mmCIF file of C-alpha atoms in Angstrom:
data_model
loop_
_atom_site.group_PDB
_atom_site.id
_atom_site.type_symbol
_atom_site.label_atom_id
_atom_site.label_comp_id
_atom_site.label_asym_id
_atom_site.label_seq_id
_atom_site.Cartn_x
_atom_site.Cartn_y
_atom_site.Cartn_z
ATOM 1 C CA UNK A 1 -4.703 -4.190 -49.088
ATOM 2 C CA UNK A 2 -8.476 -3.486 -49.799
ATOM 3 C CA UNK A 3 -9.528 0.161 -49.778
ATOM 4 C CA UNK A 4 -11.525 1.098 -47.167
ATOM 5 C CA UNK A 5 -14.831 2.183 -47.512
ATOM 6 C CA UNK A 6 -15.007 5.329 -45.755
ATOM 7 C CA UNK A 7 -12.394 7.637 -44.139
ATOM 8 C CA UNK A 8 -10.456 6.847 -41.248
ATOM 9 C CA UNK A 9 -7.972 8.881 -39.742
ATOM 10 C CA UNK A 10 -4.573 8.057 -38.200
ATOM 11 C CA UNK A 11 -3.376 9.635 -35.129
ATOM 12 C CA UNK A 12 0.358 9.702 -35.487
ATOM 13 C CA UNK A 13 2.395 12.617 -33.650
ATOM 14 C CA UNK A 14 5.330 13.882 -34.806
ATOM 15 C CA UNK A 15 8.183 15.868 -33.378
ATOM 16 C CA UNK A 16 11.138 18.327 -34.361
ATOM 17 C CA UNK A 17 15.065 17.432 -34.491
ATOM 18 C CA UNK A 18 16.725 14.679 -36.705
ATOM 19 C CA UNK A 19 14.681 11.702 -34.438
ATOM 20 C CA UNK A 20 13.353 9.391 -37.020
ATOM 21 C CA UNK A 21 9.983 10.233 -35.156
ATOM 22 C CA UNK A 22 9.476 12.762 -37.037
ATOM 23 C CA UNK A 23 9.713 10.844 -40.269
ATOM 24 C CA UNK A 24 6.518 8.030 -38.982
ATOM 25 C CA UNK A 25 3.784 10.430 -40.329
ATOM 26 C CA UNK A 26 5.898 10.636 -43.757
ATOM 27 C CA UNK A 27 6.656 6.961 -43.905
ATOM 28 C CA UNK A 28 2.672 6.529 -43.318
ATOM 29 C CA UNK A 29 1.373 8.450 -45.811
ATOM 30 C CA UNK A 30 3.864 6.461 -48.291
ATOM 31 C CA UNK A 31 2.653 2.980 -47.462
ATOM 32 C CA UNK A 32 -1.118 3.864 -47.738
ATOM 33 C CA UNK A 33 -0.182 5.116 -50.988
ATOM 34 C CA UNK A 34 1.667 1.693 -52.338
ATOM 35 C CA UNK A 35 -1.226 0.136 -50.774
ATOM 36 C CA UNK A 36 -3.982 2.984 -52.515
ATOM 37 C CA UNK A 37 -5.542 3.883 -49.028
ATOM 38 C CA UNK A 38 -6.141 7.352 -50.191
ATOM 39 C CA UNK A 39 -8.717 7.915 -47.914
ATOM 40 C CA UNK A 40 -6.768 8.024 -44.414
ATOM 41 C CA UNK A 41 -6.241 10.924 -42.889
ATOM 42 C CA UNK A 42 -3.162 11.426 -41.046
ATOM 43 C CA UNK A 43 -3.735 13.520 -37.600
ATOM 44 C CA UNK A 44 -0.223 14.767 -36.712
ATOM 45 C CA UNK A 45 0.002 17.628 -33.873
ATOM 46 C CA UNK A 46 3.648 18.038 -32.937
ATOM 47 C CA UNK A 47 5.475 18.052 -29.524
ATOM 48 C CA UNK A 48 7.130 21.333 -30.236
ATOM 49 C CA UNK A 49 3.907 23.166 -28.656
ATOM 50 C CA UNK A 50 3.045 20.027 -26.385
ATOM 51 C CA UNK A 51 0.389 18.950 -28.879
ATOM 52 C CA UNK A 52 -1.312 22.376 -28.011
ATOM 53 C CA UNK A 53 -2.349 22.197 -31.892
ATOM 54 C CA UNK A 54 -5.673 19.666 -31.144
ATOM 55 C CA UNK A 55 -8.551 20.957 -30.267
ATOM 56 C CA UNK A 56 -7.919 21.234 -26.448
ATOM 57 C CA UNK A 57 -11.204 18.808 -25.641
ATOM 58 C CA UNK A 58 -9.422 16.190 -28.361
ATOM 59 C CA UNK A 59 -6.204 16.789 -26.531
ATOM 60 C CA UNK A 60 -7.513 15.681 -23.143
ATOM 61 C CA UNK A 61 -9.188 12.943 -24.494
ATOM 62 C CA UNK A 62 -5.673 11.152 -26.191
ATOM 63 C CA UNK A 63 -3.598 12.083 -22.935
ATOM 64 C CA UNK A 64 -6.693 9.522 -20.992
ATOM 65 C CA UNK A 65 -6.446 7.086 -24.096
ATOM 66 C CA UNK A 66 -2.280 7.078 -23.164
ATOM 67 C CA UNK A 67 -2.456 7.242 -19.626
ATOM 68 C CA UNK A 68 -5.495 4.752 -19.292
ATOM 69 C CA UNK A 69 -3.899 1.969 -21.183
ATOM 70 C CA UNK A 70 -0.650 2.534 -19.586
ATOM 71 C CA UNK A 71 -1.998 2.182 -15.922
ATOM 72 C CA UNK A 72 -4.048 -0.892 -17.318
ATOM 73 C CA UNK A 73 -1.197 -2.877 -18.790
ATOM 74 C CA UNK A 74 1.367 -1.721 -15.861
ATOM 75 C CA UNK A 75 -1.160 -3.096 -13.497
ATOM 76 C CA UNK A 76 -0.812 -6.736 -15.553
ATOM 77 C CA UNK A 77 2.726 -6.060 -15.648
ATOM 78 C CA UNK A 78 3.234 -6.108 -12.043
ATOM 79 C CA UNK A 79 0.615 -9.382 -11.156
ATOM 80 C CA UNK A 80 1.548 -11.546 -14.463
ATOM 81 C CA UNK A 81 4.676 -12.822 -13.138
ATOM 82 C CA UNK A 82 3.432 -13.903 -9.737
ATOM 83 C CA UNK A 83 -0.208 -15.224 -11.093
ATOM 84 C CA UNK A 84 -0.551 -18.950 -10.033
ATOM 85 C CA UNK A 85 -2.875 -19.817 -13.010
ATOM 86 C CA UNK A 86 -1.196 -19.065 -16.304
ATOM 87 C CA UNK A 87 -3.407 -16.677 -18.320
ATOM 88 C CA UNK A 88 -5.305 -15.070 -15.787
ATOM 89 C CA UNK A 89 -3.787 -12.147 -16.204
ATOM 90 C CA UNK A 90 -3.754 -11.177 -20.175
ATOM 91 C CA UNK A 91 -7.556 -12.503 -19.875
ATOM 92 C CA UNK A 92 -8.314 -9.517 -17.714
ATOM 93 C CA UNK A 93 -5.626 -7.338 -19.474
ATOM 94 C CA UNK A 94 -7.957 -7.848 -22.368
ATOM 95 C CA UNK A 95 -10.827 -7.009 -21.059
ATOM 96 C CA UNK A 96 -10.156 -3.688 -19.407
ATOM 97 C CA UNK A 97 -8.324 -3.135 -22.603
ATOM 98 C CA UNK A 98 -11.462 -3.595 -24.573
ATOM 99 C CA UNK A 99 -13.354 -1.755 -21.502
ATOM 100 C CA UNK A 100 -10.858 1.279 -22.163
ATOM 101 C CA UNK A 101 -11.487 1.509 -25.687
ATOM 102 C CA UNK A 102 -15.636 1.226 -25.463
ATOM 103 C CA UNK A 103 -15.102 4.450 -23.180
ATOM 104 C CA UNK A 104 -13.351 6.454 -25.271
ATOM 105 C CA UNK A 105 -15.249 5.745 -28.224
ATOM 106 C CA UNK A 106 -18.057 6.964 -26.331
ATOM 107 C CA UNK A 107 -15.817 9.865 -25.608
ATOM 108 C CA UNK A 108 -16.074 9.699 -21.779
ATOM 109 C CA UNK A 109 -13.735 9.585 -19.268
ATOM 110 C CA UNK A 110 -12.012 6.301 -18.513
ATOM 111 C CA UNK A 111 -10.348 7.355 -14.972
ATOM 112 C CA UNK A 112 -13.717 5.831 -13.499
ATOM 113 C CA UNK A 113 -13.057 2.720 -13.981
ATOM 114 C CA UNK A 114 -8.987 2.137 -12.842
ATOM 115 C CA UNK A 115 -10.293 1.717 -9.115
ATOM 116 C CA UNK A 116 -12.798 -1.274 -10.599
ATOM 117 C CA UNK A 117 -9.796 -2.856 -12.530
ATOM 118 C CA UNK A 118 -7.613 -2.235 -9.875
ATOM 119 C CA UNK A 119 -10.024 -4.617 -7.790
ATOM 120 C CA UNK A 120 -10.074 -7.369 -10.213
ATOM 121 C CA UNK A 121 -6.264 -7.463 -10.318
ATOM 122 C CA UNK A 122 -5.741 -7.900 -6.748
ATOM 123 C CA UNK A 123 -8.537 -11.006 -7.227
ATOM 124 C CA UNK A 124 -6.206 -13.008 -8.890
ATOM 125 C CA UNK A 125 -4.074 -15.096 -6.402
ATOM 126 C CA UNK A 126 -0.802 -15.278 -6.555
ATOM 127 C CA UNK A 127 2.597 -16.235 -5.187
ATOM 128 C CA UNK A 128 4.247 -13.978 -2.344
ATOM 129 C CA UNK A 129 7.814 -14.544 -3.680
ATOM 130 C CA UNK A 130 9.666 -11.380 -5.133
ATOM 131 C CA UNK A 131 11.264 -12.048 -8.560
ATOM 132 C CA UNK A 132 14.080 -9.834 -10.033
ATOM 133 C CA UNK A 133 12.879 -6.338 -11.056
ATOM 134 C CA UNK A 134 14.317 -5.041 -14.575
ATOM 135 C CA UNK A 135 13.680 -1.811 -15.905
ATOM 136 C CA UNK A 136 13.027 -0.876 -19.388
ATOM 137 C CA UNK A 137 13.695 2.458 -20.846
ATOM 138 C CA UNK A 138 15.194 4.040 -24.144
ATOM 139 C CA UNK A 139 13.187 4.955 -27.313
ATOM 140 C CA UNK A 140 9.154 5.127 -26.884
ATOM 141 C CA UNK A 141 8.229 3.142 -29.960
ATOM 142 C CA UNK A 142 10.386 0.150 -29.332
ATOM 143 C CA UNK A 143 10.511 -0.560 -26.060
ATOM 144 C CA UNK A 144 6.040 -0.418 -25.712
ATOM 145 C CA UNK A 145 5.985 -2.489 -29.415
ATOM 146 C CA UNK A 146 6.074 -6.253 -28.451
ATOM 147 C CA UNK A 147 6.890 -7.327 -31.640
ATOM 148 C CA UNK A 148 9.228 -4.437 -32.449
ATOM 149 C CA UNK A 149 11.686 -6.087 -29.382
ATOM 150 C CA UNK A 150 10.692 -9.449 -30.149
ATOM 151 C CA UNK A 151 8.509 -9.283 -26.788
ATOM 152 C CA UNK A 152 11.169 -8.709 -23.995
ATOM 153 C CA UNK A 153 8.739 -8.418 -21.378
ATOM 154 C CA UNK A 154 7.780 -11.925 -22.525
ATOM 155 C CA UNK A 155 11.328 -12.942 -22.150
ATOM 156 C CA UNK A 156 11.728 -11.758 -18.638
ATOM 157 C CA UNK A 157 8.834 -12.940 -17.268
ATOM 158 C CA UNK A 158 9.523 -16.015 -18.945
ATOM 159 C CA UNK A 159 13.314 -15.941 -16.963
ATOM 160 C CA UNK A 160 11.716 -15.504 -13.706
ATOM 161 C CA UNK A 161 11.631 -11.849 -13.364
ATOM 162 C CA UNK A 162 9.222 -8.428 -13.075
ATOM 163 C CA UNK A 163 9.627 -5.763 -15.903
ATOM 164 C CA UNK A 164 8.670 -2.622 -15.099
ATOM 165 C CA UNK A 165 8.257 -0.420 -18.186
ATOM 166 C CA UNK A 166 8.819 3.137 -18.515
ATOM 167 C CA UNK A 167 5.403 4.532 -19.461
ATOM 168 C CA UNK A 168 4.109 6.345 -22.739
ATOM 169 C CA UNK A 169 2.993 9.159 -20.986
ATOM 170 C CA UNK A 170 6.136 9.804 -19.140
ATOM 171 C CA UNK A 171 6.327 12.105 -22.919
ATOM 172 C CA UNK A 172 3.677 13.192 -22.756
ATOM 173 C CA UNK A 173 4.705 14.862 -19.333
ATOM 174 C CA UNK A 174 8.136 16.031 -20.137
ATOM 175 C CA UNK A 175 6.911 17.775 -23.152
ATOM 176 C CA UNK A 176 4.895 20.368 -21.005
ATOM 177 C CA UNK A 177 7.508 20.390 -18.483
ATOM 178 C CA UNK A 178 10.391 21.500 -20.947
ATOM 179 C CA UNK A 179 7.858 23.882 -22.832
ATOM 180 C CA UNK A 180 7.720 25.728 -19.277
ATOM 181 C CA UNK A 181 11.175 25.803 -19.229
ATOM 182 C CA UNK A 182 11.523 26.830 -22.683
ATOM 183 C CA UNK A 183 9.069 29.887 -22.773
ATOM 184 C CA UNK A 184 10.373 31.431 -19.353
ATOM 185 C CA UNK A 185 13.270 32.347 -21.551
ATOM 186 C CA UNK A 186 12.368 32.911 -24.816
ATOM 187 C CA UNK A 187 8.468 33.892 -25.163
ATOM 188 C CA UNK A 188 7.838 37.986 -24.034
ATOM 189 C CA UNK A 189 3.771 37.915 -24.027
ATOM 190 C CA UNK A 190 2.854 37.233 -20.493
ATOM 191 C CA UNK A 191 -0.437 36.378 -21.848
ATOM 192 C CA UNK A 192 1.460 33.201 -24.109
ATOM 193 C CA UNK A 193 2.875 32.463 -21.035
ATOM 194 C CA UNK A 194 -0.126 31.623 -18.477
ATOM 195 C CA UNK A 195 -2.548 30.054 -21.175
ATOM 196 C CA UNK A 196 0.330 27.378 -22.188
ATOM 197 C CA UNK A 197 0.632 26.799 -18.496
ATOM 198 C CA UNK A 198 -2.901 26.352 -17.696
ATOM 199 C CA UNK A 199 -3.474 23.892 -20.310
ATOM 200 C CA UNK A 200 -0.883 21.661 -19.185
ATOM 201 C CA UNK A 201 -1.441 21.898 -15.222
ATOM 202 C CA UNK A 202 -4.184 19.554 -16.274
ATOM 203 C CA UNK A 203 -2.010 16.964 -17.513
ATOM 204 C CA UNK A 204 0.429 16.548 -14.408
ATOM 205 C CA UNK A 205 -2.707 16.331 -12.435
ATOM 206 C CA UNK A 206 -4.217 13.909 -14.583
ATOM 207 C CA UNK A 207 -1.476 11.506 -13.900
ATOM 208 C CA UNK A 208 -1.752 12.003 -10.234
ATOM 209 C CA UNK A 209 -5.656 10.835 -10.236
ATOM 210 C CA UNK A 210 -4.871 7.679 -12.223
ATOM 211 C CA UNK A 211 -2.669 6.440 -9.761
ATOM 212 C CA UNK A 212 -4.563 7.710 -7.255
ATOM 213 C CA UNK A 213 -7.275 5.074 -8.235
ATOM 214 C CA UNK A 214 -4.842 2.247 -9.284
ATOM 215 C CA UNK A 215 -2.873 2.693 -5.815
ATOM 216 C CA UNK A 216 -4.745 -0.926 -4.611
ATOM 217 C CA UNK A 217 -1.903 -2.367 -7.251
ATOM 218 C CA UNK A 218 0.576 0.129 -8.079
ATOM 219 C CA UNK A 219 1.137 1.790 -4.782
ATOM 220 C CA UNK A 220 5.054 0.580 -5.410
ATOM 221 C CA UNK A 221 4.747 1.304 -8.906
ATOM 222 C CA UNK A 222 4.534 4.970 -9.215
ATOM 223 C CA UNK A 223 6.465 6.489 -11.487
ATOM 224 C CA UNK A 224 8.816 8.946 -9.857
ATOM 225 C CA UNK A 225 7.719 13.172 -10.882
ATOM 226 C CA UNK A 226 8.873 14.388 -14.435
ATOM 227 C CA UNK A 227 11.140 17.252 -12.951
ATOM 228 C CA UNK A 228 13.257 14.119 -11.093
ATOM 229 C CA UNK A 229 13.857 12.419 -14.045
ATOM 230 C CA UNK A 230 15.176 15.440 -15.445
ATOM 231 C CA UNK A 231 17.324 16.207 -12.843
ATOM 232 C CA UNK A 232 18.507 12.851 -13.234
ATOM 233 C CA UNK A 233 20.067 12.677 -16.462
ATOM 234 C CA UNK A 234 20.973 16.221 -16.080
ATOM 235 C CA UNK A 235 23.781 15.223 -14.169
ATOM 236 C CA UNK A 236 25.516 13.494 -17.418
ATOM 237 C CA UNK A 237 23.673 15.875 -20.099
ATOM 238 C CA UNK A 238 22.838 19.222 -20.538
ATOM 239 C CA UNK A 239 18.901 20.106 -19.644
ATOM 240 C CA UNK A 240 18.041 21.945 -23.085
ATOM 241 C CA UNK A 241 19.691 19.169 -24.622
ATOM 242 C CA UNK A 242 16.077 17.570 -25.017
ATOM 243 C CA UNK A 243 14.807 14.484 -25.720
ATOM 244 C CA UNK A 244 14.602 10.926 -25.182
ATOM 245 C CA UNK A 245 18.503 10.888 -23.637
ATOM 246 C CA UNK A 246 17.899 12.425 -20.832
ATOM 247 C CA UNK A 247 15.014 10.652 -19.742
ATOM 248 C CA UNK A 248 16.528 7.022 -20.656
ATOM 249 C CA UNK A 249 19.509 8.227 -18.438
ATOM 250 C CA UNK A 250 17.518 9.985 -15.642
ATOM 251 C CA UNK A 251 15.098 7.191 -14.988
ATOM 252 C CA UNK A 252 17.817 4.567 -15.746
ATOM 253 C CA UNK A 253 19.392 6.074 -12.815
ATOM 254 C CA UNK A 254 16.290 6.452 -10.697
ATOM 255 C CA UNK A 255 15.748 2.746 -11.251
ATOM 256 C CA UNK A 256 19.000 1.747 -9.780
ATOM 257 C CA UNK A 257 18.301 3.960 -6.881
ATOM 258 C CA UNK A 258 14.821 1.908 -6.846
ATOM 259 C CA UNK A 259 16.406 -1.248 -6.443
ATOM 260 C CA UNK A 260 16.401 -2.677 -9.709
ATOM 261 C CA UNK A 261 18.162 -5.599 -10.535
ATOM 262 C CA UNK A 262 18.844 -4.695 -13.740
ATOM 263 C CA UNK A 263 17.845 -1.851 -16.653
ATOM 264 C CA UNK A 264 17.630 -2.072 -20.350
ATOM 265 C CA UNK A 265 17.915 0.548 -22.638
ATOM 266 C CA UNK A 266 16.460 -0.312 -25.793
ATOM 267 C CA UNK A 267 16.630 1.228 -29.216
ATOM 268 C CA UNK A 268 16.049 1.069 -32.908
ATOM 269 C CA UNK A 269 19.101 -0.003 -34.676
ATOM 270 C CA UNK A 270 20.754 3.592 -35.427
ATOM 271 C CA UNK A 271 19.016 5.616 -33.130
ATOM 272 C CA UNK A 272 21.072 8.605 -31.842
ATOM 273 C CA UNK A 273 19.511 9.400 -28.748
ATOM 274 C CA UNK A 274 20.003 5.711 -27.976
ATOM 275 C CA UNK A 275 23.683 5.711 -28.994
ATOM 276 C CA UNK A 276 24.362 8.965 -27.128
ATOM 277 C CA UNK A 277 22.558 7.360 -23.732
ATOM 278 C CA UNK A 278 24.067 3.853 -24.054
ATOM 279 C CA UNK A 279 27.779 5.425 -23.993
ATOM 280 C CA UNK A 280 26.617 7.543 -21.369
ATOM 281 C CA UNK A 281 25.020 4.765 -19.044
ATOM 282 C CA UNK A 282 28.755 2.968 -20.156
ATOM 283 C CA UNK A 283 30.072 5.261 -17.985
ATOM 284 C CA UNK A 284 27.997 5.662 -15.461
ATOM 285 C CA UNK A 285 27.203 1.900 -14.463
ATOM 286 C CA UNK A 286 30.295 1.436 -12.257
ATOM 287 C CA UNK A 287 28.313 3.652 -9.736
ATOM 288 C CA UNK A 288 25.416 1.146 -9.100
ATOM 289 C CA UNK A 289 26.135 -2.644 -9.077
ATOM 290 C CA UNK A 290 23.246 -3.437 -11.248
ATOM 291 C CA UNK A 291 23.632 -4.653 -15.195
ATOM 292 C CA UNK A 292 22.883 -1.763 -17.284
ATOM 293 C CA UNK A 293 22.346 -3.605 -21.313
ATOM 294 C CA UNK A 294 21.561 -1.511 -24.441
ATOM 295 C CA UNK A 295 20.151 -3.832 -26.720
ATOM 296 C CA UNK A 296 19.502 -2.069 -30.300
ATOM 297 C CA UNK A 297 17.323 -3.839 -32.479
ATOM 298 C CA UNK A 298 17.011 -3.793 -36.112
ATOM 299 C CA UNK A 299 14.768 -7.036 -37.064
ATOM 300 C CA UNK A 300 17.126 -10.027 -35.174
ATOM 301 C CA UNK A 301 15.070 -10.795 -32.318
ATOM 302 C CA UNK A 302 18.175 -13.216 -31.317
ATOM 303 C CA UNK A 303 19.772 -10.724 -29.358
ATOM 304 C CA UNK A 304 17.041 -10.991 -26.680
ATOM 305 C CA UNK A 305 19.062 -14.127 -25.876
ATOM 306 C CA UNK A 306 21.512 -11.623 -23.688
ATOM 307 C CA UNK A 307 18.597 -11.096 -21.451
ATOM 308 C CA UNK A 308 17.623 -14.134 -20.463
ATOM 309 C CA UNK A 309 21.242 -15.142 -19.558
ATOM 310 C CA UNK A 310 22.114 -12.393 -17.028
ATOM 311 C CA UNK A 311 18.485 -12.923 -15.854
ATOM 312 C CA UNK A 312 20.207 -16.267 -14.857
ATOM 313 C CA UNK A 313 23.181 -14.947 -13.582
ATOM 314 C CA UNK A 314 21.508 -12.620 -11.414
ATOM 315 C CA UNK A 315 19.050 -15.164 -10.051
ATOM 316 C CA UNK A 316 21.831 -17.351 -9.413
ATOM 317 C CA UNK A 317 23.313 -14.446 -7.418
ATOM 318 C CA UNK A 318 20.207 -13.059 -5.730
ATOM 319 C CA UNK A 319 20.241 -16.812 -3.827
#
């Protein structure tokens, strides 16, 4: 609650539509006023131009803050639950976390060192045996804040099982990807047309380098291309119906053709685009014969209680 002494600014992006997303930056501004922060400054480019309002060099730079720390912690995500020393993993986690952050504050280019972290990942030994895989999608903020879902990936692991989370930056990619959609049929200037484009090639090949250099660990852990998740949950909604919907019920259904034991769409309590995809992945589990569990949450962290008993059930099974 103390002021701070000089300004800071807040990077908090917002979005169009009736997604409480678009209300964080609003919400923000309100608490550092309760609190008399006055002097924060609230950075908030919007995903209805694919953040194309940012300076395009400060632009770059956030899509290797995102993808960086999403290759990092997917790279823990995928050794924690086999590590044979308890704590090896977040140790190192934490380091190339605070590694990540030292290089963007010095405003260079993180993608350097994935291929070092990478190495000191597969250093840490571990048991060969294959746990149950669950995947996590649904709404961005909730299922990447621990203590938003009452840390689920802590209750898997904890159950005996992998989680493999749906990255940030899988956004960050489908933004562009609809936007090239969108402006082949509405936007006339040929000129609008090619300089949106060329901005954004960078981005798709941006995520292709960082696994590139985290392929020592994640060589199975690729996330499938943008355009296939699309297709995906095209099959049960509309494509210009955009959103998080389709993408919690395209890669829902890409992780059951990945072999996934089990998928969770989580939500805020209330969220539409969660309510619309957990009716819709209702329907649609009878085709794979894999759990697929919504789990909304709205404070009771109780409910994570589900998890860990199917994790049983399917364990039990599995043997």
């Amino acid at each position: 609650t103390e002021k701070t002494p000089a300004n800071h600014i807040l990077f908090m992006p917002t979005t169009e539509g009736p997604c409480r997303f678009g209300q964080y930056t609003l919400l923000n501004r309100i608490v550092f006023h309760r609190l008399q922060l006055e002097n924060v400054d609230i950075l908030s480019p919007s995903s209805i131009n694919s953040y194309q309002g940012l300076p395009e060099k400060l632009r770059r730079l956030l899509m290797h803050a995102v993808m960086a720390s999403d290759i990092v912690f997917k790279m823990a995500a995928k050794t924690r639950p086999y590590e044979r020393s308890k704590g090896d993993t977040n140790q190192l986690l934490e380091k190339c976390t605070q590694k990540v952050e030292s290089i963007l504050q010095k405003k260079e280019n993180p993608i350097k060192s994935i291929k070092e972290f990478a190495s000191l990942f597969s250093k840490i030994p571990i048991f060969t045996e294959k746990k149950p895989l669950v995947g996590l999608v649904g709404e961005i903020y909730v299922r990447a804040n621990a203590f938003a879902n009452g840390g689920l990936i802590d209750i898997i692991e904890e159950n005996g099982a992998e989680a493999w989370l749906s990255p940030m930056h899988e956004w960050f990619l489908y933004v562009p990807y609809m936007e090239r959609i969108i402006i082949k049929k509405f936007r006339e200037s040929m000129l609008s047309k090619i300089a949106s484009l060329a901005k954004n090639v960078y981005i798709f090949r941006l995520e292709h380098n960082y696994y590139k250099e985290a392929q020592l660990i994640l060589h199975d852990r690729k996330e499938p291309p943008i355009d296939e998740v699309v297709q995906a949950g095209a099959q049960y909604l509309p494509i210009e119906f955009d959103g998080e919907s389709i993408l919690t019920i395209g890669r829902a259904v890409l992780f059951a053709k990945q072999a996934a034991d089990m998928v969770i769409n989580i939500a805020p309590f209330g969220c539409m685009p969660g309510t619309l995809s957990s009716s819709i992945l209702l329907e649609i589990k009878e085709k794979f014969n894999i759990p697929f569990l919504s789990m909304f949450y709205d404070g009771d962290l109780d409910i994570n209680h589900k998890v860990a008993a199917l994790l049983k059930t399917i364990k039990k099974h599995k043997k």
